[in-house]
Amino acid sequence: MKSLLQTRDILHALASGQPVSGADLAARAGVTRAAVWKHVDALRMRGLPIEAHAGAGYRLPWPIELLDADILGHALGTPQPASLEVHWEIDSTSAELARRRDAMPDGAVVLAEGQHAGRGRRGRSWLSPPGLNIYLSCLNRFEQGFAGLSGLSLTVGVAVAAALDELGVTGVGLKWPNDVMADGAKLAGILVELNGEYQGPCTAIIGVGLNVRLTDAMREAIGQPAADLASLCAGHPPSRNVVAAGLIRHLRASLLRFAGEGFAGFAEAFDRRDLLRGKTLHLSGALGNFEGTGAGVTRQGALRVRTASGEVCVDSAEVTVRAR
């Protein structure tokens, strides 16, 4: 724990993007110069491109804004979430909510500067270096069961896109079932995990990972086209606290509406951003491998695909969809 606090102190000192000497970093973190080097190396291993310049010290190539519960709360305004936590480093925000599911109030939100076991769809890992992106999960209880929550991930996608619209980020689209895209690349991912009864009630833990700034090394490690707010905003992404507040605000409003209307209330908004409509698709999964043309989504959030033998509706998240 002490080592994590020292690493956090060093990142705080470097957040301005200005060079800081090793001696100053050692004084701020209360460690030796040798220990500073180890902490800097640990941050580099996590994906932060900290530069070292002889005679000047260490620096980041651009400033970063660290998450701050007070700034976040001010940006959120009222009403505030029933519970709002900002962690420095955890395994994953969704795992934290899952561990405390029964004790957490409805609408609880957990964020983290960094995750060491971030998860994406179908068990994939989600790269989560500290200080660069948004890693957020919220807990929502529903009276209806699993059967009544079809299209929930699509609704979350609509909420994320609306939050980015509000920040002036243009060209955001949605790829069924849970990808937020920009410029043909993935900007954010959504992971919904349900616990409870098929007929209700049940609890949803909704995770959102949003790329604010990606390094070249991260793009290479991701292994697929990835977008970030820095590139979409000419190198000057919005405040991370403001971005996080916008996501929370739109998620809260959308989940409240979803509880009453289901995905039907969001189908039109999704349709306007549907990146698969009219595209030639290759699908693989429970239904086998087949091709067709995207034809939108149903009022329950299933993907409609026109094939040579007729229309197929795909409602399983355990399927991979690739557009040509």
PDB file of C-alpha atoms in Angstrom, residues 36-294:
ATOM      1  CA  VAL A  36      12.148   7.183  -7.565  1.00  0.00           C
ATOM      2  CA  TRP A  37      13.692   5.387 -10.512  1.00  0.00           C
ATOM      3  CA  LYS A  38      11.877   2.168  -9.518  1.00  0.00           C
ATOM      4  CA  HIS A  39       8.522   3.946  -9.223  1.00  0.00           C
ATOM      5  CA  VAL A  40       9.033   5.707 -12.558  1.00  0.00           C
ATOM      6  CA  ASP A  41       9.930   2.384 -14.147  1.00  0.00           C
ATOM      7  CA  ALA A  42       6.777   0.839 -12.679  1.00  0.00           C
ATOM      8  CA  LEU A  43       4.671   3.624 -14.216  1.00  0.00           C
ATOM      9  CA  ARG A  44       6.399   3.077 -17.547  1.00  0.00           C
ATOM     10  CA  MET A  45       5.614  -0.628 -17.344  1.00  0.00           C
ATOM     11  CA  ARG A  46       1.951   0.311 -16.846  1.00  0.00           C
ATOM     12  CA  GLY A  47       2.005   2.311 -20.091  1.00  0.00           C
ATOM     13  CA  LEU A  48       2.940   5.868 -19.119  1.00  0.00           C
ATOM     14  CA  PRO A  49       5.633   7.277 -21.469  1.00  0.00           C
ATOM     15  CA  ILE A  50       7.683   9.112 -18.836  1.00  0.00           C
ATOM     16  CA  GLU A  51      10.752  10.722 -20.368  1.00  0.00           C
ATOM     17  CA  ALA A  52      14.089  11.266 -18.614  1.00  0.00           C
ATOM     18  CA  HIS A  53      16.271  14.235 -19.588  1.00  0.00           C
ATOM     19  CA  ALA A  54      19.778  14.748 -18.248  1.00  0.00           C
ATOM     20  CA  GLY A  55      19.923  17.882 -16.137  1.00  0.00           C
ATOM     21  CA  ALA A  56      16.158  18.423 -16.272  1.00  0.00           C
ATOM     22  CA  GLY A  57      14.629  15.334 -14.686  1.00  0.00           C
ATOM     23  CA  TYR A  58      11.536  13.371 -15.552  1.00  0.00           C
ATOM     24  CA  ARG A  59       8.494  14.535 -17.498  1.00  0.00           C
ATOM     25  CA  LEU A  60       5.408  13.373 -19.336  1.00  0.00           C
ATOM     26  CA  PRO A  61       5.106  14.457 -22.993  1.00  0.00           C
ATOM     27  CA  TRP A  62       1.769  16.146 -22.186  1.00  0.00           C
ATOM     28  CA  PRO A  63      -0.116  17.121 -19.027  1.00  0.00           C
ATOM     29  CA  ILE A  64      -2.654  14.766 -17.509  1.00  0.00           C
ATOM     30  CA  GLU A  65      -5.539  15.453 -15.166  1.00  0.00           C
ATOM     31  CA  LEU A  66      -5.954  12.997 -12.326  1.00  0.00           C
ATOM     32  CA  LEU A  67      -9.411  12.126 -11.066  1.00  0.00           C
ATOM     33  CA  ASP A  68     -10.489  14.052  -7.982  1.00  0.00           C
ATOM     34  CA  ALA A  69     -13.654  13.204  -6.037  1.00  0.00           C
ATOM     35  CA  ASP A  70     -14.281  16.847  -5.082  1.00  0.00           C
ATOM     36  CA  ILE A  71     -13.853  18.172  -8.637  1.00  0.00           C
ATOM     37  CA  LEU A  72     -15.950  15.301  -9.960  1.00  0.00           C
ATOM     38  CA  GLY A  73     -18.704  15.969  -7.445  1.00  0.00           C
ATOM     39  CA  HIS A  74     -18.755  19.669  -8.357  1.00  0.00           C
ATOM     40  CA  ALA A  75     -18.956  18.837 -12.074  1.00  0.00           C
ATOM     41  CA  LEU A  76     -21.821  16.422 -11.413  1.00  0.00           C
ATOM     42  CA  GLY A  77     -23.934  18.950  -9.572  1.00  0.00           C
ATOM     43  CA  THR A  78     -27.144  17.665  -8.017  1.00  0.00           C
ATOM     44  CA  PRO A  79     -28.426  15.125  -7.462  1.00  0.00           C
ATOM     45  CA  GLN A  80     -25.242  13.218  -6.581  1.00  0.00           C
ATOM     46  CA  PRO A  81     -24.990   9.420  -6.921  1.00  0.00           C
ATOM     47  CA  ALA A  82     -25.930   7.496  -3.788  1.00  0.00           C
ATOM     48  CA  SER A  83     -22.277   6.449  -3.544  1.00  0.00           C
ATOM     49  CA  LEU A  84     -19.275   7.734  -5.523  1.00  0.00           C
ATOM     50  CA  GLU A  85     -15.798   6.273  -5.035  1.00  0.00           C
ATOM     51  CA  VAL A  86     -12.534   7.125  -6.795  1.00  0.00           C
ATOM     52  CA  HIS A  87      -9.794   4.530  -6.292  1.00  0.00           C
ATOM     53  CA  TRP A  88      -6.157   4.890  -7.188  1.00  0.00           C
ATOM     54  CA  GLU A  89      -5.613   1.277  -8.267  1.00  0.00           C
ATOM     55  CA  ILE A  90      -7.879  -1.788  -8.095  1.00  0.00           C
ATOM     56  CA  ASP A  91      -8.336  -4.970 -10.087  1.00  0.00           C
ATOM     57  CA  SER A  92     -11.398  -3.593 -11.884  1.00  0.00           C
ATOM     58  CA  THR A  93     -14.218  -1.211 -11.068  1.00  0.00           C
ATOM     59  CA  SER A  94     -16.820  -3.838 -11.942  1.00  0.00           C
ATOM     60  CA  ALA A  95     -15.133  -6.455  -9.739  1.00  0.00           C
ATOM     61  CA  GLU A  96     -15.158  -3.990  -6.833  1.00  0.00           C
ATOM     62  CA  LEU A  97     -18.910  -3.473  -7.189  1.00  0.00           C
ATOM     63  CA  ALA A  98     -19.490  -7.224  -7.553  1.00  0.00           C
ATOM     64  CA  ARG A  99     -17.651  -7.915  -4.277  1.00  0.00           C
ATOM     65  CA  ARG A 100     -19.833  -5.390  -2.461  1.00  0.00           C
ATOM     66  CA  ARG A 101     -23.019  -5.841  -4.482  1.00  0.00           C
ATOM     67  CA  ASP A 102     -25.330  -6.458  -1.516  1.00  0.00           C
ATOM     68  CA  ALA A 103     -23.933  -3.584   0.554  1.00  0.00           C
ATOM     69  CA  MET A 104     -23.848  -0.957  -2.200  1.00  0.00           C
ATOM     70  CA  PRO A 105     -26.827   1.372  -2.714  1.00  0.00           C
ATOM     71  CA  ASP A 106     -28.659   1.510  -6.009  1.00  0.00           C
ATOM     72  CA  GLY A 107     -26.846   3.843  -8.401  1.00  0.00           C
ATOM     73  CA  ALA A 108     -23.427   3.430  -6.756  1.00  0.00           C
ATOM     74  CA  VAL A 109     -20.504   4.455  -8.976  1.00  0.00           C
ATOM     75  CA  VAL A 110     -16.876   3.331  -8.740  1.00  0.00           C
ATOM     76  CA  LEU A 111     -14.013   4.848 -10.752  1.00  0.00           C
ATOM     77  CA  ALA A 112     -10.307   4.062 -10.724  1.00  0.00           C
ATOM     78  CA  GLU A 113      -7.190   5.810 -11.959  1.00  0.00           C
ATOM     79  CA  GLY A 114      -5.821   2.452 -13.000  1.00  0.00           C
ATOM     80  CA  GLN A 115      -6.854  -1.204 -13.122  1.00  0.00           C
ATOM     81  CA  HIS A 116      -4.569  -4.211 -13.083  1.00  0.00           C
ATOM     82  CA  ALA A 117      -7.259  -6.657 -14.231  1.00  0.00           C
ATOM     83  CA  GLY A 118      -9.586  -4.607 -16.422  1.00  0.00           C
ATOM     84  CA  ARG A 119     -12.026  -6.754 -18.372  1.00  0.00           C
ATOM     85  CA  GLY A 120     -13.738  -6.409 -21.708  1.00  0.00           C
ATOM     86  CA  ARG A 121     -16.358  -8.451 -23.491  1.00  0.00           C
ATOM     87  CA  ARG A 122     -16.022 -12.257 -23.659  1.00  0.00           C
ATOM     88  CA  GLY A 123     -13.225 -12.334 -21.067  1.00  0.00           C
ATOM     89  CA  ARG A 124     -10.823 -10.111 -22.991  1.00  0.00           C
ATOM     90  CA  SER A 125      -8.482  -7.906 -20.989  1.00  0.00           C
ATOM     91  CA  TRP A 126      -8.863  -4.110 -21.064  1.00  0.00           C
ATOM     92  CA  LEU A 127      -5.606  -2.169 -20.884  1.00  0.00           C
ATOM     93  CA  SER A 128      -5.933   0.268 -17.973  1.00  0.00           C
ATOM     94  CA  PRO A 129      -2.851   2.414 -17.284  1.00  0.00           C
ATOM     95  CA  PRO A 130      -3.248   5.092 -14.608  1.00  0.00           C
ATOM     96  CA  GLY A 131      -4.013   8.708 -15.433  1.00  0.00           C
ATOM     97  CA  LEU A 132      -4.859   8.313 -19.121  1.00  0.00           C
ATOM     98  CA  ASN A 133      -8.410   7.060 -19.619  1.00  0.00           C
ATOM     99  CA  ILE A 134     -11.758   6.570 -17.859  1.00  0.00           C
ATOM    100  CA  TYR A 135     -12.588   3.303 -16.080  1.00  0.00           C
ATOM    101  CA  LEU A 136     -16.042   3.485 -14.529  1.00  0.00           C
ATOM    102  CA  SER A 137     -18.706   1.089 -13.295  1.00  0.00           C
ATOM    103  CA  CYS A 138     -22.151   1.660 -11.837  1.00  0.00           C
ATOM    104  CA  LEU A 139     -24.607  -0.615 -10.065  1.00  0.00           C
ATOM    105  CA  ASN A 140     -28.287  -0.534 -10.946  1.00  0.00           C
ATOM    106  CA  ARG A 141     -31.112  -2.632  -9.530  1.00  0.00           C
ATOM    107  CA  PHE A 142     -34.124  -3.537 -11.659  1.00  0.00           C
ATOM    108  CA  GLU A 143     -37.459  -5.001 -10.631  1.00  0.00           C
ATOM    109  CA  GLN A 144     -37.658  -6.851 -13.942  1.00  0.00           C
ATOM    110  CA  GLY A 145     -35.477  -9.898 -14.514  1.00  0.00           C
ATOM    111  CA  PHE A 146     -32.958 -10.762 -17.210  1.00  0.00           C
ATOM    112  CA  ALA A 147     -35.719 -11.161 -19.794  1.00  0.00           C
ATOM    113  CA  GLY A 148     -36.703  -7.523 -19.398  1.00  0.00           C
ATOM    114  CA  LEU A 149     -33.199  -6.131 -19.781  1.00  0.00           C
ATOM    115  CA  SER A 150     -32.535  -6.949 -23.432  1.00  0.00           C
ATOM    116  CA  GLY A 151     -30.913  -4.002 -25.157  1.00  0.00           C
ATOM    117  CA  LEU A 152     -29.375  -2.645 -21.950  1.00  0.00           C
ATOM    118  CA  SER A 153     -25.845  -2.505 -23.397  1.00  0.00           C
ATOM    119  CA  LEU A 154     -27.204  -0.649 -26.448  1.00  0.00           C
ATOM    120  CA  THR A 155     -28.907   1.856 -24.141  1.00  0.00           C
ATOM    121  CA  VAL A 156     -25.621   2.417 -22.327  1.00  0.00           C
ATOM    122  CA  GLY A 157     -23.952   3.026 -25.692  1.00  0.00           C
ATOM    123  CA  VAL A 158     -26.556   5.684 -26.508  1.00  0.00           C
ATOM    124  CA  ALA A 159     -25.896   7.322 -23.120  1.00  0.00           C
ATOM    125  CA  VAL A 160     -22.116   7.359 -23.665  1.00  0.00           C
ATOM    126  CA  ALA A 161     -22.541   8.866 -27.138  1.00  0.00           C
ATOM    127  CA  ALA A 162     -24.891  11.544 -25.766  1.00  0.00           C
ATOM    128  CA  ALA A 163     -22.371  12.461 -23.070  1.00  0.00           C
ATOM    129  CA  LEU A 164     -19.658  12.863 -25.711  1.00  0.00           C
ATOM    130  CA  ASP A 165     -21.988  14.952 -27.880  1.00  0.00           C
ATOM    131  CA  GLU A 166     -22.438  17.296 -24.937  1.00  0.00           C
ATOM    132  CA  LEU A 167     -18.649  17.689 -24.765  1.00  0.00           C
ATOM    133  CA  GLY A 168     -18.462  18.608 -28.447  1.00  0.00           C
ATOM    134  CA  VAL A 169     -17.019  15.274 -29.621  1.00  0.00           C
ATOM    135  CA  THR A 170     -18.487  14.635 -33.064  1.00  0.00           C
ATOM    136  CA  GLY A 171     -18.723  11.596 -35.313  1.00  0.00           C
ATOM    137  CA  VAL A 172     -19.448   9.047 -32.580  1.00  0.00           C
ATOM    138  CA  GLY A 173     -21.247   5.884 -33.736  1.00  0.00           C
ATOM    139  CA  LEU A 174     -22.376   2.610 -32.162  1.00  0.00           C
ATOM    140  CA  LYS A 175     -21.510  -0.935 -33.166  1.00  0.00           C
ATOM    141  CA  TRP A 176     -23.826  -3.671 -31.899  1.00  0.00           C
ATOM    142  CA  PRO A 177     -23.721  -4.901 -29.175  1.00  0.00           C
ATOM    143  CA  ASN A 178     -21.402  -2.783 -27.031  1.00  0.00           C
ATOM    144  CA  ASP A 179     -18.787  -0.738 -28.879  1.00  0.00           C
ATOM    145  CA  VAL A 180     -18.645   3.042 -29.132  1.00  0.00           C
ATOM    146  CA  MET A 181     -16.749   3.986 -32.300  1.00  0.00           C
ATOM    147  CA  ALA A 182     -15.203   7.034 -33.951  1.00  0.00           C
ATOM    148  CA  ASP A 183     -13.309   7.292 -37.239  1.00  0.00           C
ATOM    149  CA  GLY A 184     -13.739   3.562 -37.781  1.00  0.00           C
ATOM    150  CA  ALA A 185     -11.975   2.707 -34.515  1.00  0.00           C
ATOM    151  CA  LYS A 186     -13.070   1.712 -31.018  1.00  0.00           C
ATOM    152  CA  LEU A 187     -13.382   4.654 -28.630  1.00  0.00           C
ATOM    153  CA  ALA A 188     -15.134   2.981 -25.699  1.00  0.00           C
ATOM    154  CA  GLY A 189     -16.280  -0.454 -24.606  1.00  0.00           C
ATOM    155  CA  ILE A 190     -19.243  -1.496 -22.478  1.00  0.00           C
ATOM    156  CA  LEU A 191     -19.542  -4.564 -20.250  1.00  0.00           C
ATOM    157  CA  VAL A 192     -22.876  -5.434 -18.599  1.00  0.00           C
ATOM    158  CA  GLU A 193     -22.964  -8.202 -15.972  1.00  0.00           C
ATOM    159  CA  LEU A 194     -26.295  -9.372 -14.521  1.00  0.00           C
ATOM    160  CA  ASN A 195     -27.009 -11.119 -11.246  1.00  0.00           C
ATOM    161  CA  GLY A 196     -30.389 -12.244  -9.951  1.00  0.00           C
ATOM    162  CA  GLU A 197     -33.485 -14.008 -11.227  1.00  0.00           C
ATOM    163  CA  TYR A 198     -34.686 -14.512 -14.795  1.00  0.00           C
ATOM    164  CA  GLN A 199     -38.099 -13.105 -13.901  1.00  0.00           C
ATOM    165  CA  GLY A 200     -36.698 -10.534 -11.468  1.00  0.00           C
ATOM    166  CA  PRO A 201     -35.501  -8.743  -9.540  1.00  0.00           C
ATOM    167  CA  CYS A 202     -31.886  -8.472 -10.685  1.00  0.00           C
ATOM    168  CA  THR A 203     -28.810  -6.283 -10.434  1.00  0.00           C
ATOM    169  CA  ALA A 204     -26.748  -4.952 -13.331  1.00  0.00           C
ATOM    170  CA  ILE A 205     -23.129  -3.916 -12.996  1.00  0.00           C
ATOM    171  CA  ILE A 206     -22.330  -1.714 -15.972  1.00  0.00           C
ATOM    172  CA  GLY A 207     -18.696  -1.041 -16.843  1.00  0.00           C
ATOM    173  CA  VAL A 208     -17.514   1.619 -19.274  1.00  0.00           C
ATOM    174  CA  GLY A 209     -13.940   2.014 -20.481  1.00  0.00           C
ATOM    175  CA  LEU A 210     -13.346   5.202 -22.484  1.00  0.00           C
ATOM    176  CA  ASN A 211     -10.076   6.089 -24.225  1.00  0.00           C
ATOM    177  CA  VAL A 212      -9.049   9.637 -23.381  1.00  0.00           C
ATOM    178  CA  ARG A 213      -5.422   9.362 -24.466  1.00  0.00           C
ATOM    179  CA  LEU A 214      -3.661   6.351 -25.979  1.00  0.00           C
ATOM    180  CA  THR A 215       0.081   6.026 -26.450  1.00  0.00           C
ATOM    181  CA  ASP A 216       1.577   4.410 -29.547  1.00  0.00           C
ATOM    182  CA  ALA A 217       2.597   1.410 -27.430  1.00  0.00           C
ATOM    183  CA  MET A 218      -0.964   0.988 -26.170  1.00  0.00           C
ATOM    184  CA  ARG A 219      -2.384   1.116 -29.692  1.00  0.00           C
ATOM    185  CA  GLU A 220       0.021  -1.626 -30.723  1.00  0.00           C
ATOM    186  CA  ALA A 221      -0.872  -3.750 -27.686  1.00  0.00           C
ATOM    187  CA  ILE A 222      -4.623  -3.355 -28.286  1.00  0.00           C
ATOM    188  CA  GLY A 223      -4.210  -5.038 -31.667  1.00  0.00           C
ATOM    189  CA  GLN A 224      -7.204  -3.375 -33.355  1.00  0.00           C
ATOM    190  CA  PRO A 225      -7.995   0.158 -34.515  1.00  0.00           C
ATOM    191  CA  ALA A 226      -8.538   2.352 -31.450  1.00  0.00           C
ATOM    192  CA  ALA A 227      -9.617   5.981 -31.141  1.00  0.00           C
ATOM    193  CA  ASP A 228      -9.138   8.403 -28.253  1.00  0.00           C
ATOM    194  CA  LEU A 229     -10.501  11.790 -27.277  1.00  0.00           C
ATOM    195  CA  ALA A 230      -7.066  13.387 -27.622  1.00  0.00           C
ATOM    196  CA  SER A 231      -6.964  12.576 -31.342  1.00  0.00           C
ATOM    197  CA  LEU A 232     -10.595  13.556 -31.857  1.00  0.00           C
ATOM    198  CA  CYS A 233     -10.020  16.900 -30.104  1.00  0.00           C
ATOM    199  CA  ALA A 234      -6.817  17.975 -31.905  1.00  0.00           C
ATOM    200  CA  GLY A 235      -4.534  16.872 -29.077  1.00  0.00           C
ATOM    201  CA  HIS A 236      -6.476  18.618 -26.296  1.00  0.00           C
ATOM    202  CA  PRO A 237      -8.984  16.215 -24.742  1.00  0.00           C
ATOM    203  CA  PRO A 238     -11.632  17.501 -22.331  1.00  0.00           C
ATOM    204  CA  SER A 239     -11.054  17.383 -18.570  1.00  0.00           C
ATOM    205  CA  ARG A 240     -11.163  13.766 -17.383  1.00  0.00           C
ATOM    206  CA  ASN A 241     -13.278  14.795 -14.383  1.00  0.00           C
ATOM    207  CA  VAL A 242     -15.758  16.569 -16.646  1.00  0.00           C
ATOM    208  CA  VAL A 243     -15.856  13.569 -19.001  1.00  0.00           C
ATOM    209  CA  ALA A 244     -16.474  11.193 -16.082  1.00  0.00           C
ATOM    210  CA  ALA A 245     -19.193  13.476 -14.685  1.00  0.00           C
ATOM    211  CA  GLY A 246     -20.937  13.611 -18.067  1.00  0.00           C
ATOM    212  CA  LEU A 247     -20.861   9.827 -18.377  1.00  0.00           C
ATOM    213  CA  ILE A 248     -22.321   9.369 -14.895  1.00  0.00           C
ATOM    214  CA  ARG A 249     -25.041  11.960 -15.451  1.00  0.00           C
ATOM    215  CA  HIS A 250     -26.188  10.510 -18.780  1.00  0.00           C
ATOM    216  CA  LEU A 251     -25.954   6.928 -17.520  1.00  0.00           C
ATOM    217  CA  ARG A 252     -28.084   7.736 -14.488  1.00  0.00           C
ATOM    218  CA  ALA A 253     -30.795   9.428 -16.572  1.00  0.00           C
ATOM    219  CA  SER A 254     -30.793   6.697 -19.228  1.00  0.00           C
ATOM    220  CA  LEU A 255     -30.982   3.825 -16.732  1.00  0.00           C
ATOM    221  CA  LEU A 256     -33.919   5.464 -14.971  1.00  0.00           C
ATOM    222  CA  ARG A 257     -35.727   5.796 -18.294  1.00  0.00           C
ATOM    223  CA  PHE A 258     -34.772   2.247 -19.335  1.00  0.00           C
ATOM    224  CA  ALA A 259     -36.395   0.868 -16.167  1.00  0.00           C
ATOM    225  CA  GLY A 260     -39.723   2.243 -17.372  1.00  0.00           C
ATOM    226  CA  GLU A 261     -39.492   1.992 -21.156  1.00  0.00           C
ATOM    227  CA  GLY A 262     -36.905  -0.679 -21.893  1.00  0.00           C
ATOM    228  CA  PHE A 263     -34.775  -0.417 -25.023  1.00  0.00           C
ATOM    229  CA  ALA A 264     -37.814   0.627 -27.063  1.00  0.00           C
ATOM    230  CA  GLY A 265     -37.342   4.127 -25.675  1.00  0.00           C
ATOM    231  CA  PHE A 266     -33.812   4.251 -27.121  1.00  0.00           C
ATOM    232  CA  ALA A 267     -34.235   2.338 -30.389  1.00  0.00           C
ATOM    233  CA  GLU A 268     -34.546   5.472 -32.529  1.00  0.00           C
ATOM    234  CA  ALA A 269     -31.485   7.098 -30.927  1.00  0.00           C
ATOM    235  CA  PHE A 270     -29.485   3.906 -31.496  1.00  0.00           C
ATOM    236  CA  ASP A 271     -30.664   3.691 -35.104  1.00  0.00           C
ATOM    237  CA  ARG A 272     -29.245   7.161 -35.843  1.00  0.00           C
ATOM    238  CA  ARG A 273     -25.796   5.957 -34.783  1.00  0.00           C
ATOM    239  CA  ASP A 274     -25.979   2.348 -36.012  1.00  0.00           C
ATOM    240  CA  LEU A 275     -22.729   1.639 -37.854  1.00  0.00           C
ATOM    241  CA  LEU A 276     -23.735  -1.863 -38.999  1.00  0.00           C
ATOM    242  CA  ARG A 277     -26.917  -0.940 -40.868  1.00  0.00           C
ATOM    243  CA  GLY A 278     -26.440  -1.560 -44.590  1.00  0.00           C
ATOM    244  CA  LYS A 279     -22.991  -3.110 -44.107  1.00  0.00           C
ATOM    245  CA  THR A 280     -21.942  -6.570 -45.215  1.00  0.00           C
ATOM    246  CA  LEU A 281     -21.394  -8.529 -42.011  1.00  0.00           C
ATOM    247  CA  HIS A 282     -19.607 -11.722 -41.088  1.00  0.00           C
ATOM    248  CA  LEU A 283     -20.943 -13.313 -37.909  1.00  0.00           C
ATOM    249  CA  SER A 284     -19.527 -16.192 -35.907  1.00  0.00           C
ATOM    250  CA  GLY A 285     -20.758 -17.745 -32.685  1.00  0.00           C
ATOM    251  CA  ALA A 286     -23.633 -19.832 -31.368  1.00  0.00           C
ATOM    252  CA  LEU A 287     -25.437 -19.740 -34.723  1.00  0.00           C
ATOM    253  CA  GLY A 288     -22.319 -20.813 -36.618  1.00  0.00           C
ATOM    254  CA  ASN A 289     -20.611 -18.713 -39.268  1.00  0.00           C
ATOM    255  CA  PHE A 290     -22.674 -16.791 -41.792  1.00  0.00           C
ATOM    256  CA  GLU A 291     -22.799 -13.556 -43.748  1.00  0.00           C
ATOM    257  CA  GLY A 292     -25.522 -11.034 -44.375  1.00  0.00           C
ATOM    258  CA  THR A 293     -26.384  -7.363 -44.455  1.00  0.00           C
ATOM    259  CA  GLY A 294     -27.042  -5.336 -41.312  1.00  0.00           C
TER     260      GLY A 294
END
